[in-house]
Short mmCIF file of C-alpha atoms in Angstrom, two decimals:
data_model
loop_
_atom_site.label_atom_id
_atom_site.label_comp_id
_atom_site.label_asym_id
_atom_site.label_seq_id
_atom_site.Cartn_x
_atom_site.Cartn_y
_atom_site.Cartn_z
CA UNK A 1 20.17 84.31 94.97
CA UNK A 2 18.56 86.68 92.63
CA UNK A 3 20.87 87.80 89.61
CA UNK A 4 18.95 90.55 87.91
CA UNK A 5 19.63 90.75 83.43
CA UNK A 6 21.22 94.37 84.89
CA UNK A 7 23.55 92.79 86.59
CA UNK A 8 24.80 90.22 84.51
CA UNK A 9 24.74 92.47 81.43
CA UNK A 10 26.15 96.29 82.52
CA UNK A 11 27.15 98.77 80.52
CA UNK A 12 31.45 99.55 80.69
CA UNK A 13 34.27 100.09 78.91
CA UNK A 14 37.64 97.75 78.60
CA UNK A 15 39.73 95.96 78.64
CA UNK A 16 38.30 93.88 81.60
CA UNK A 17 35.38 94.00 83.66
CA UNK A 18 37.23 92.07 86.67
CA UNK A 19 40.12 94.21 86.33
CA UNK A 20 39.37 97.17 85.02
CA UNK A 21 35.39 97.56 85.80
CA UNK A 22 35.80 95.99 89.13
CA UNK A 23 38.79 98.29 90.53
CA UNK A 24 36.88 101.34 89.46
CA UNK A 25 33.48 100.36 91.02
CA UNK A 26 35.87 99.69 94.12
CA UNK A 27 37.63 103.28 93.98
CA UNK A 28 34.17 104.53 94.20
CA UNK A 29 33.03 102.60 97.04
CA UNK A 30 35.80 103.58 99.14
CA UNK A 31 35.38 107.51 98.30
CA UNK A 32 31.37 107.29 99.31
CA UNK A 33 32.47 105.23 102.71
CA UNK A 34 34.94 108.26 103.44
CA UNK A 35 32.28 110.66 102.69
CA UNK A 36 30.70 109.26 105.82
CA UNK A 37 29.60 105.79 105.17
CA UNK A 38 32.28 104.12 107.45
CA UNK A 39 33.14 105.26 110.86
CA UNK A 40 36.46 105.86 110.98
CA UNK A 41 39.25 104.09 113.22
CA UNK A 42 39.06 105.85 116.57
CA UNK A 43 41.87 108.23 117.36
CA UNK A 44 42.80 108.66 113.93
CA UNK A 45 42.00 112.86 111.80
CA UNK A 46 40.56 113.68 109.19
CA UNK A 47 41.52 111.74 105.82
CA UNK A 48 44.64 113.35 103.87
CA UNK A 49 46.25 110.60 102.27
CA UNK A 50 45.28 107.09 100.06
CA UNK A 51 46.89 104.24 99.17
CA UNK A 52 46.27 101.23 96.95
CA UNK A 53 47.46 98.06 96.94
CA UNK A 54 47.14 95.71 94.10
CA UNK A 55 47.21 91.66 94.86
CA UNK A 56 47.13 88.54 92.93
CA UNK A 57 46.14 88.66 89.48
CA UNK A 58 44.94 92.12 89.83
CA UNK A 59 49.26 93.01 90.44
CA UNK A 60 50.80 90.53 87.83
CA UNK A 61 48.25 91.05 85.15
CA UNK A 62 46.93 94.91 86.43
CA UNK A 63 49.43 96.75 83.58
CA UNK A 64 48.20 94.95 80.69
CA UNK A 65 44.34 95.28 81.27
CA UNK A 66 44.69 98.88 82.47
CA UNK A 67 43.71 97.79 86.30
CA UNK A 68 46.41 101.28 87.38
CA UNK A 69 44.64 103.27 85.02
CA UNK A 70 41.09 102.12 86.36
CA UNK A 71 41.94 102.85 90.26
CA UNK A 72 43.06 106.01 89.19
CA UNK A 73 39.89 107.29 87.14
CA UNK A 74 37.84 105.68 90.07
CA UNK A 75 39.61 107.99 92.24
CA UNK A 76 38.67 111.10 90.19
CA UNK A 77 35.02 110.15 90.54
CA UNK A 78 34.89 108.14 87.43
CA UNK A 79 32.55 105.19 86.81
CA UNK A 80 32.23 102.78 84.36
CA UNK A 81 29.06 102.89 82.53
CA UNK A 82 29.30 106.80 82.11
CA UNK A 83 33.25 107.20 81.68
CA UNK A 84 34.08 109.07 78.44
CA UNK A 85 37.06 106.69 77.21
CA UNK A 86 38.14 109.81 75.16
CA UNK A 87 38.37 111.99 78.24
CA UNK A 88 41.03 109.10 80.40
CA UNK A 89 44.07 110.54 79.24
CA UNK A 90 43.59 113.64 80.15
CA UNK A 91 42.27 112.83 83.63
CA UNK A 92 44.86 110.47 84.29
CA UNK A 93 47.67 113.09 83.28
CA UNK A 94 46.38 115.46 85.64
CA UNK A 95 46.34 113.39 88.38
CA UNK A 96 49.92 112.56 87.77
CA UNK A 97 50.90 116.42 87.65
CA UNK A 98 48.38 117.37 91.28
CA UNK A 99 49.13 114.13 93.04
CA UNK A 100 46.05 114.78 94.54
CA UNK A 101 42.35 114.18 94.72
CA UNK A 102 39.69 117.28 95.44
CA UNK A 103 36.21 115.53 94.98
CA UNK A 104 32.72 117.02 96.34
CA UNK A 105 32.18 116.02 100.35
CA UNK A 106 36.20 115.16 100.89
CA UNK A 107 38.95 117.19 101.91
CA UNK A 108 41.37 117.15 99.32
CA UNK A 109 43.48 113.50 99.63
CA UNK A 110 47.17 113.29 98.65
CA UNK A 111 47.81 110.30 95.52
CA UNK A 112 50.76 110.17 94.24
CA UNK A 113 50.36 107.81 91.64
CA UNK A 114 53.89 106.53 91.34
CA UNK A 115 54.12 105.55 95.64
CA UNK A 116 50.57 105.13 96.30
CA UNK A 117 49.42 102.77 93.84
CA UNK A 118 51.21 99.45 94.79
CA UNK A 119 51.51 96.16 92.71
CA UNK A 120 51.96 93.30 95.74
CA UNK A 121 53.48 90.39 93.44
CA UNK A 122 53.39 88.65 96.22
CA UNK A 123 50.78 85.32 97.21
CA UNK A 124 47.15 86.22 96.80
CA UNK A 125 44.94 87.30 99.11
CA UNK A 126 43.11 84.26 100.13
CA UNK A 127 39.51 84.87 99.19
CA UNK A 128 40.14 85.42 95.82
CA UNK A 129 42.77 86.16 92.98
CA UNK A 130 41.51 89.37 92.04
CA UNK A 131 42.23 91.48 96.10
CA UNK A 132 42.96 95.11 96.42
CA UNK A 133 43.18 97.02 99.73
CA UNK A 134 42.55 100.78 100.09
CA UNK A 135 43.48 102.87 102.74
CA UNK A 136 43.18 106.21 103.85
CA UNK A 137 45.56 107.97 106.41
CA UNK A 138 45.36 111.29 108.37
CA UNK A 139 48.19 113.78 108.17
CA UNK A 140 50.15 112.37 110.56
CA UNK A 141 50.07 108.76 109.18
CA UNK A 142 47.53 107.19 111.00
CA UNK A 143 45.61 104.96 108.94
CA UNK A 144 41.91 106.35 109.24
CA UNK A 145 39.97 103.71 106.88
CA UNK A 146 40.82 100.51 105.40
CA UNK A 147 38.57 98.07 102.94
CA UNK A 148 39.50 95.14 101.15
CA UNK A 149 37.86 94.49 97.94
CA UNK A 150 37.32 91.47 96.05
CA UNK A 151 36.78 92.16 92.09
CA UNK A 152 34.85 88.51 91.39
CA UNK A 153 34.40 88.73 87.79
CA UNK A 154 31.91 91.06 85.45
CA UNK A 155 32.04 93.81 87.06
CA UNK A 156 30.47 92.48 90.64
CA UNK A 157 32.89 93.98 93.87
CA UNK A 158 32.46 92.59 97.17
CA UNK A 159 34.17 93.49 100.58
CA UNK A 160 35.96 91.28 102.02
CA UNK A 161 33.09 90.33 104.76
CA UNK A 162 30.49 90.54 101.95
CA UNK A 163 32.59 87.94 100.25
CA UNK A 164 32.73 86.28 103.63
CA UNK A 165 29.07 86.14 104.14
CA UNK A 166 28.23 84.80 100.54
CA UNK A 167 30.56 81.65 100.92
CA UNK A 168 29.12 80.74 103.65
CA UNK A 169 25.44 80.63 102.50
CA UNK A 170 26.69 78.78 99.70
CA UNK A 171 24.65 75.14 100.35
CA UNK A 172 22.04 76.22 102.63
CA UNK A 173 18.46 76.17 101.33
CA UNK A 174 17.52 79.15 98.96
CA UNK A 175 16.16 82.04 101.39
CA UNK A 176 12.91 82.47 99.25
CA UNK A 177 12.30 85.88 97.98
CA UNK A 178 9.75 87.91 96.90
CA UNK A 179 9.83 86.96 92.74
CA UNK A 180 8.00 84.64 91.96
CA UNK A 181 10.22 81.93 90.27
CA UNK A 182 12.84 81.92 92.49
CA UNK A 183 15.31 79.23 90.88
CA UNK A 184 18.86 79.12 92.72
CA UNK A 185 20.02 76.27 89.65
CA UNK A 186 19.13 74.54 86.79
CA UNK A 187 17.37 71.74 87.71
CA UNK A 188 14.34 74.05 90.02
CA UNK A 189 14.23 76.51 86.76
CA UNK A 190 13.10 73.66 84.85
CA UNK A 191 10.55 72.30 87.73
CA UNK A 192 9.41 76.01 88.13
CA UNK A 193 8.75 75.83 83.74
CA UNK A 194 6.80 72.73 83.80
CA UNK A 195 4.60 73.46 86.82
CA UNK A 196 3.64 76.74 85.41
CA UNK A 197 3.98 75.63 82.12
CA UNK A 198 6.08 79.30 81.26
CA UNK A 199 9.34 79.21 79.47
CA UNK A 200 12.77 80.64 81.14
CA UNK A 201 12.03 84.25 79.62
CA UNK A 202 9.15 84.80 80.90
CA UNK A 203 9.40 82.71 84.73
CA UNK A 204 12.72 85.76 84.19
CA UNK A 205 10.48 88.29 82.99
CA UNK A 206 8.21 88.00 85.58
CA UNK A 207 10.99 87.82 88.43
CA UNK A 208 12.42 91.00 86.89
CA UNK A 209 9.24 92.99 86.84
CA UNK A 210 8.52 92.03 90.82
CA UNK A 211 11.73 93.64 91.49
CA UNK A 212 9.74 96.59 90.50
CA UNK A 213 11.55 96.62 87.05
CA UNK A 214 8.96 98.98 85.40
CA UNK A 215 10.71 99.76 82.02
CA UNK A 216 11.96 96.29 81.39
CA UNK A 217 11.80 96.26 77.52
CA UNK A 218 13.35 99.69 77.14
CA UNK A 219 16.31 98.49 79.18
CA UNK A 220 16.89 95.51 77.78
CA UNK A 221 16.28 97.47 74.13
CA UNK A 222 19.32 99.71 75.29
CA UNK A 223 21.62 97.01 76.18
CA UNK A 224 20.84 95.05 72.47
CA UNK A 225 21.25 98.54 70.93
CA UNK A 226 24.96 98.95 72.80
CA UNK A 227 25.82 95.68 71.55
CA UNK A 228 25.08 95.75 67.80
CA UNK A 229 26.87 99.38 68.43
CA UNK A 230 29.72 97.95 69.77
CA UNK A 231 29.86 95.23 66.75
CA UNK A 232 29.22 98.23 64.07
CA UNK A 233 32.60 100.37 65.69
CA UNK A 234 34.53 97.36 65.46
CA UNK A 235 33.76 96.39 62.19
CA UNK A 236 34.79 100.05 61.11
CA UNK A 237 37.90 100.61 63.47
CA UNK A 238 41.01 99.70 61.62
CA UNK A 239 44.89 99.90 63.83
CA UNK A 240 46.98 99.18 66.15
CA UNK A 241 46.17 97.50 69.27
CA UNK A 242 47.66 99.66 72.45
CA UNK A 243 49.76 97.97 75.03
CA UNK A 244 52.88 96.68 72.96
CA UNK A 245 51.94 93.63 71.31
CA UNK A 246 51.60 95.34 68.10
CA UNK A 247 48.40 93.41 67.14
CA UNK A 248 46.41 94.19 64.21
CA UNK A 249 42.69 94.38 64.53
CA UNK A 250 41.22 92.33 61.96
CA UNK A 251 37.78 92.44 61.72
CA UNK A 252 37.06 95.36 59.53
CA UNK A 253 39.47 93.73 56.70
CA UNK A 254 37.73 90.49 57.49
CA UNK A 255 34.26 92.38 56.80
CA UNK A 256 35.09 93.83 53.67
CA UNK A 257 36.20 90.71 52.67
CA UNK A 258 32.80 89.30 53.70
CA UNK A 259 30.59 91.85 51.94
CA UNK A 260 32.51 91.59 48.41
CA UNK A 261 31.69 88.05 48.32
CA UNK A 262 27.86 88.41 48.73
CA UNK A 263 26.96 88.42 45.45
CA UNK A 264 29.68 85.44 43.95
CA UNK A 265 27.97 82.16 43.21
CA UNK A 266 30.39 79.79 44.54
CA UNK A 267 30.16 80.74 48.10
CA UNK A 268 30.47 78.29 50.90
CA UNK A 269 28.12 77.31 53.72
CA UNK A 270 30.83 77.56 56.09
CA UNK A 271 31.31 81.20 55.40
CA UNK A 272 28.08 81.61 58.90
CA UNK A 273 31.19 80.66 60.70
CA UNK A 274 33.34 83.77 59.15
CA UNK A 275 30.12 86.17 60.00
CA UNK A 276 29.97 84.61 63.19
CA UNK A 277 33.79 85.21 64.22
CA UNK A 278 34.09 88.82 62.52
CA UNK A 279 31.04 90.16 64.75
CA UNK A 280 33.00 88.34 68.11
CA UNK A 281 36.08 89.87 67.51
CA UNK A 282 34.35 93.22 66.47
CA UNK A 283 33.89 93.48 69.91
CA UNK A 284 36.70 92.09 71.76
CA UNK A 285 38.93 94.44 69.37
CA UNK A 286 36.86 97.75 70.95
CA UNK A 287 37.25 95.88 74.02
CA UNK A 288 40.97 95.63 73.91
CA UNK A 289 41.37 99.03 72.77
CA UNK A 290 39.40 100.58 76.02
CA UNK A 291 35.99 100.95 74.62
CA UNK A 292 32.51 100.75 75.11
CA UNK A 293 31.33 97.26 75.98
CA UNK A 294 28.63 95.36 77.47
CA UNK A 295 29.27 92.44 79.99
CA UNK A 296 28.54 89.46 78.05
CA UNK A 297 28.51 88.01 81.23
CA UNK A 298 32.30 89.75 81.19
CA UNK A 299 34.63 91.81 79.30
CA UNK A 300 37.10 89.70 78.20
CA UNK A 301 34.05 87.36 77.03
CA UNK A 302 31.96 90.13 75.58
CA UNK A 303 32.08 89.18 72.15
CA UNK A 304 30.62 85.80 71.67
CA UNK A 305 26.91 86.56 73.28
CA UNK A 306 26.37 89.73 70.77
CA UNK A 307 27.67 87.75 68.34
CA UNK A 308 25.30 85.06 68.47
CA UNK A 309 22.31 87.63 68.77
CA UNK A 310 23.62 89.37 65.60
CA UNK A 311 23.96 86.35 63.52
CA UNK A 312 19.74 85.41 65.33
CA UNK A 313 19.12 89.08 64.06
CA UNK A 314 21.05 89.62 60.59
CA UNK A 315 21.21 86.16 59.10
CA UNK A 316 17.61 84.50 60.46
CA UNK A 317 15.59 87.34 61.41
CA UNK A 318 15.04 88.60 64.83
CA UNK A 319 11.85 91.45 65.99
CA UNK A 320 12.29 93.28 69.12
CA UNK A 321 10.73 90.75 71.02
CA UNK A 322 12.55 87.77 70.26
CA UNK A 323 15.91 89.96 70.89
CA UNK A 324 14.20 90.71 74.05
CA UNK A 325 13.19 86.57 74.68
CA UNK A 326 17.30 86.28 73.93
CA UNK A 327 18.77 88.12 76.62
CA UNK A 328 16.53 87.29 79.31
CA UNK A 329 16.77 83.45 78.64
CA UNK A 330 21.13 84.13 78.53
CA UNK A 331 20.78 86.29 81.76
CA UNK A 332 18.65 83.74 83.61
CA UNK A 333 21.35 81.03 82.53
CA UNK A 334 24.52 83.58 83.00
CA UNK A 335 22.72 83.69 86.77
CA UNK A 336 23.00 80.57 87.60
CA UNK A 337 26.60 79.49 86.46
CA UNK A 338 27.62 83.14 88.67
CA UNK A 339 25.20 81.99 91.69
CA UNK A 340 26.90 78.27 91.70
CA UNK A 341 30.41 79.16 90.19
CA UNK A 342 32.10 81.73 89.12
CA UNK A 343 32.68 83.78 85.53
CA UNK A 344 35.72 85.59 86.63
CA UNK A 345 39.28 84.05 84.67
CA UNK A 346 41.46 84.47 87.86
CA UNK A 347 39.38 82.18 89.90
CA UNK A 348 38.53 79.36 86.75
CA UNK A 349 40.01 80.42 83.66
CA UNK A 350 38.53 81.32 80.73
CA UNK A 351 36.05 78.38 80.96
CA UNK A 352 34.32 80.90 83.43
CA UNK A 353 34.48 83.56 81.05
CA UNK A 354 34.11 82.45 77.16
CA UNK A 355 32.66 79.18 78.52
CA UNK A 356 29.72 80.93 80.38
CA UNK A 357 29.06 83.59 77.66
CA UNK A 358 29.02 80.47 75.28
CA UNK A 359 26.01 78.73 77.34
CA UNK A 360 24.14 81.53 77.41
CA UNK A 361 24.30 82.38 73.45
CA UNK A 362 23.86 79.11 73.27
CA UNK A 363 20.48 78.87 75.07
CA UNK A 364 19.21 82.12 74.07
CA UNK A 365 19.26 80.65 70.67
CA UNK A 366 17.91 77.75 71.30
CA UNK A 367 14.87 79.69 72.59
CA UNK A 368 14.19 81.71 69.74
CA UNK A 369 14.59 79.17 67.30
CA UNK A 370 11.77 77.19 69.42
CA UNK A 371 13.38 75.08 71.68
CA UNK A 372 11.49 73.49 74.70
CA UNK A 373 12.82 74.66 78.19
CA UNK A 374 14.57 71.29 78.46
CA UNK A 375 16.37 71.56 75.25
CA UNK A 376 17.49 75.18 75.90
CA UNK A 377 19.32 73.54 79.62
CA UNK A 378 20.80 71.09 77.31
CA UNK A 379 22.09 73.23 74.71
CA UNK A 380 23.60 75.86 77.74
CA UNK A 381 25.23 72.46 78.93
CA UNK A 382 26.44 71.21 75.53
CA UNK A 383 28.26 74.73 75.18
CA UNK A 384 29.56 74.87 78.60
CA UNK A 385 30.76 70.99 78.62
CA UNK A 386 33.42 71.69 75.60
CA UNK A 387 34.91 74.40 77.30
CA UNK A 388 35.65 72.86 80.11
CA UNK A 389 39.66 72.95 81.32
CA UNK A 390 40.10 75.98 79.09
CA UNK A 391 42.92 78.05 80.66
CA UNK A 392 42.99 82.55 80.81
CA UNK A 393 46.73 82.92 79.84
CA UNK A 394 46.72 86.15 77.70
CA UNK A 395 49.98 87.57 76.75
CA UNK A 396 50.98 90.29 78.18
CA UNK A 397 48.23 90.60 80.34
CA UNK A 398 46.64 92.11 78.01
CA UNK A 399 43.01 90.72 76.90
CA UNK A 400 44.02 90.64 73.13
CA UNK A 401 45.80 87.19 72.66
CA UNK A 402 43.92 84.65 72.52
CA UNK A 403 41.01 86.10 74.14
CA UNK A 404 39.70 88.13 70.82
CA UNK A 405 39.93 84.64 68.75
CA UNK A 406 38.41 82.54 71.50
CA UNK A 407 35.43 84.84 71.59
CA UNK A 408 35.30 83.73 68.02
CA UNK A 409 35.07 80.04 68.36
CA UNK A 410 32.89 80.48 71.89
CA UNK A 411 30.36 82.03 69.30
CA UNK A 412 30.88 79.23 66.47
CA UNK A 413 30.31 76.45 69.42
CA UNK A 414 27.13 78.49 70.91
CA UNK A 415 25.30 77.85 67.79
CA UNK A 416 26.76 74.46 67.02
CA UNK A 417 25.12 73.30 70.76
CA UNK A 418 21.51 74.69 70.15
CA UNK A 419 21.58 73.12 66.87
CA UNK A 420 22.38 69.95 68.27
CA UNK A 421 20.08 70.50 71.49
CA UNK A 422 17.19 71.47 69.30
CA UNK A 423 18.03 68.04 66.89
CA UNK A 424 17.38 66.40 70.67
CA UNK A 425 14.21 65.81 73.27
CA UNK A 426 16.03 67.34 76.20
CA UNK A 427 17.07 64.51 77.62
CA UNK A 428 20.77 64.28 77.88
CA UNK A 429 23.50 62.20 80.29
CA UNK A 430 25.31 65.17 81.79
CA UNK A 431 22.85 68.03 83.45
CA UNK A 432 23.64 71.61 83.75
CA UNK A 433 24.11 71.79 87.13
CA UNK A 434 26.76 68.90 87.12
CA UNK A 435 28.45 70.64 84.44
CA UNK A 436 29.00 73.68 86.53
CA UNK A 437 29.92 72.07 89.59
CA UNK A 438 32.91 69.90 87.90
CA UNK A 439 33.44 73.74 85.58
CA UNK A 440 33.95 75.15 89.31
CA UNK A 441 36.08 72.20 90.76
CA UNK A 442 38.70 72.13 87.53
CA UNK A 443 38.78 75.97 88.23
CA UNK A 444 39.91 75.26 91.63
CA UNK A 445 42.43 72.42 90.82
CA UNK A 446 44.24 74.73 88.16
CA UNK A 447 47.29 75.97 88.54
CA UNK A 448 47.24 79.92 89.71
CA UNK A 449 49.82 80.03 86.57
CA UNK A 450 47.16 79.43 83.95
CA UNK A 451 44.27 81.90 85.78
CA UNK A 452 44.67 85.27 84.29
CA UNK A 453 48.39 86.01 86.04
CA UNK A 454 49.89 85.53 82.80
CA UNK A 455 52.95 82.85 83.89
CA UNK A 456 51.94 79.99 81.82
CA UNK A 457 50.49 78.69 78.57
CA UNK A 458 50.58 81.41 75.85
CA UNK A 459 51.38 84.23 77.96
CA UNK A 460 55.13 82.60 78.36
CA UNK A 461 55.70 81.00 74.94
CA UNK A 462 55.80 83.79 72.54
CA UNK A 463 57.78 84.04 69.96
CA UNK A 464 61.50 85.14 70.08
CA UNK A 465 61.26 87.56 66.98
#
């Protein structure tokens, strides 16, 4: 399977690219399938009316990260690398005064917001946590169209068949493509490095650009320029959090702080570590408050990858094409744990999500400081190894607590494994591809309460005051 750097790094907005991203993208789907996409159930008229029906994680946890608010904007024709996040209220206000939906190529389609946007709080679908079903009906009540979407993490939507079709290819030989390193896991990337003696960026360069990728560096320019943007918002934004937990962003205080002790003389080595958490939760502070993000490989982990890359680039020195050499080595490793796993934190928890973006930081750095291609696997492994178990139980639903903290310490153990992996030959007990597998069997022995649905751990011990 071929994971392009687009696709495991796309431009959004929060809180969550599973549950807010993910529902939108669907929304959208469904609209261009009515347009004429799908044929529609025989004997059934014209379209007139919609539903939506939230299940799983998507209906216990779809308040707190916004999931309502996403269906609806996806509905008005929004998506989620152009939305103006200024512009949602206002859209979603209107919706709830029209109850209806007049788009370009439909007729106009009854939504009422409050009966046709349902929360099922019942079992899961049984693909996946993260279901949603949307339907459209004709003016009498027949139900015209009907798709079930599966929101798998970052962004990525599959139909139900789609989803299907991908589970079972899983274990059957590689169908080989046209790029020309086409590496389904850890162990053939590094086979495919030493027989063509080319490191992970470029065997990922080169796969890119035979996609017919023809503006490769500007792209991947753009998406290091949205994440030091992101970074420089949050570390100006002071406030309230919304959703009702009251929680203070931090990280502009925590910058200040920073700067003023520059120039004192008793400063402490350990401060990297305070640089290192303020640019993480610089992000996952926009993120939480509905900004502009970039899927790090997801939102709710989109702080601790950019905040690697901005301690590489502030504190060591980075050029344009090292920053470049970064994100293609953390895509091609953000591939792989996707293609054999999953980064979504209803289906593994947030070792999936903070877990993943820590390998990646973790073996983009180890690139640019010079690591071999063997040490860069082990460092991605090291990282991914002491994350392993690690729960999604945010309170509230809401991707604020702990999420914005464990971006934090995902970034702080990033650069604690390349160190370590470059301080090593590459040889190492526990492989990558192990590590995933037993990352993806924990997910799947974990109890549903402590995978994004908010009924265990931290979500349900708050305190009483």
């Amino acid at each position: 399977m071929f994971i392009s750097v687009f696709e495991v790094f796309k431009h959004g907005i929060g809180p969550s690219s599973s549950h807010t991203m993910g529902p939108m993208v669907a929304a959208a789907q469904f609209l261009d399938d009515l347009r004429g996409g799908a044929e529609l159930i025989p004997g059934s008229g014209e379209p007139a009316r919609l539903r939506v029906t939230l299940h799983g994680s998507l209906a216990f946890t779809g308040k707190g990260h916004a999931t309502d608010r996403a269906v609806m904007l996806g509905l008005l024709g929004q998506r989620p690398d152009s939305l103006d996040p200024d512009a949602a209220d206002g859209l979603i206000a209107g919706l709830h005064r029209s109850r209806q939906v007049d788009l370009p190529g439909l007729p106009t389609l009854i939504f009422d917001p409050q009966q046709d946007l349902v929360f099922d709080y019942g079992p899961a679908l049984p693909l996946h946590a993260n279901g949603m079903t949307f339907e459209a009906f004709d003016a009498r009540g027949n139900r015209c169209l009907a798709e079930v979407y599966y929101s798998i993490g970052g962004g990525f939507v599959l139909t139900e068949a789609q989803l299907v079709a991908e589970r079972e290819q899983t274990g059957k030989p590689v169908r080989r493509t046209t790029i020309p390193y086409p590496f389904a896991d850890a162990a053939q990337m590094l086979a495919m490095g030493r027989a063509s003696g080319k490191s992970i960026a470029r065997m990922k360069r080169e796969n890119e650009e035979a996609q017919g990728v023809t503006d490769l560096d500007a792209r991947l320019d753009r998406l290091a320029q949205a994440m030091n943007a992101c970074i420089d918002r949050g570390l100006r934004e002071e406030g309230i959090l919304p959703g009702g937990l009251k929680v203070r962003r931090r990280a502009a205080g925590i910058h200040r702080s920073l700067e003023a002790e520059k120039f004192r003389n008793d400063r402490h080595p350990h401060l990297i570590n305070d640089w290192l958490s303020v640019y993480a939760m610089a992000v996952n502070e926009e993120n939480a408050a509905g900004g502009r993000v970039v899927t790090a490989p997801t939102n709710g982990a989109a702080g601790t990858l950019p905040a690697v890359l901005r301690y590489w680039q502030d504190h060591i020195g980075a050029t344009d094409e090292t920053r470049r050499h970064f994100l293609l080595t953390a895509a091609a490793i953000g591939g792989i744990i996707k293609a054999n796993a999953s980064i979504s934190g209803a289906e593994v928890g947030c070792q999936g999500e903070v877990g993943s973006a820590a390998a990646m930081a973790a073996a983009a750095l180890c690139a640019v400081l010079g690591g071999s291609n063997e040490q860069i696997e082990n460092a991605a492994e090291i990282a991914l190894e002491h994350h392993l178990g690690m729960t999604c139980d945010p309170a509230g639903g809401l991707v604020q607590v702990p999420c914005i903290e464990r971006n934090a310490l995902g970034a702080i153990k990033a650069v604690s494994a390349a160190s370590l992996a470059l301080r090593g030959d590459g040889q190492h007990f526990m492989p990558l591809d192990n590590c995933i597998r037993v990352m993806l069997q924990t997910g799947r022995d974990m109890d549903s309460r402590y995978k994004e649905t908010s009924q265990g751990g931290i979500a349900v011990n708050l305190p009483e005051c």
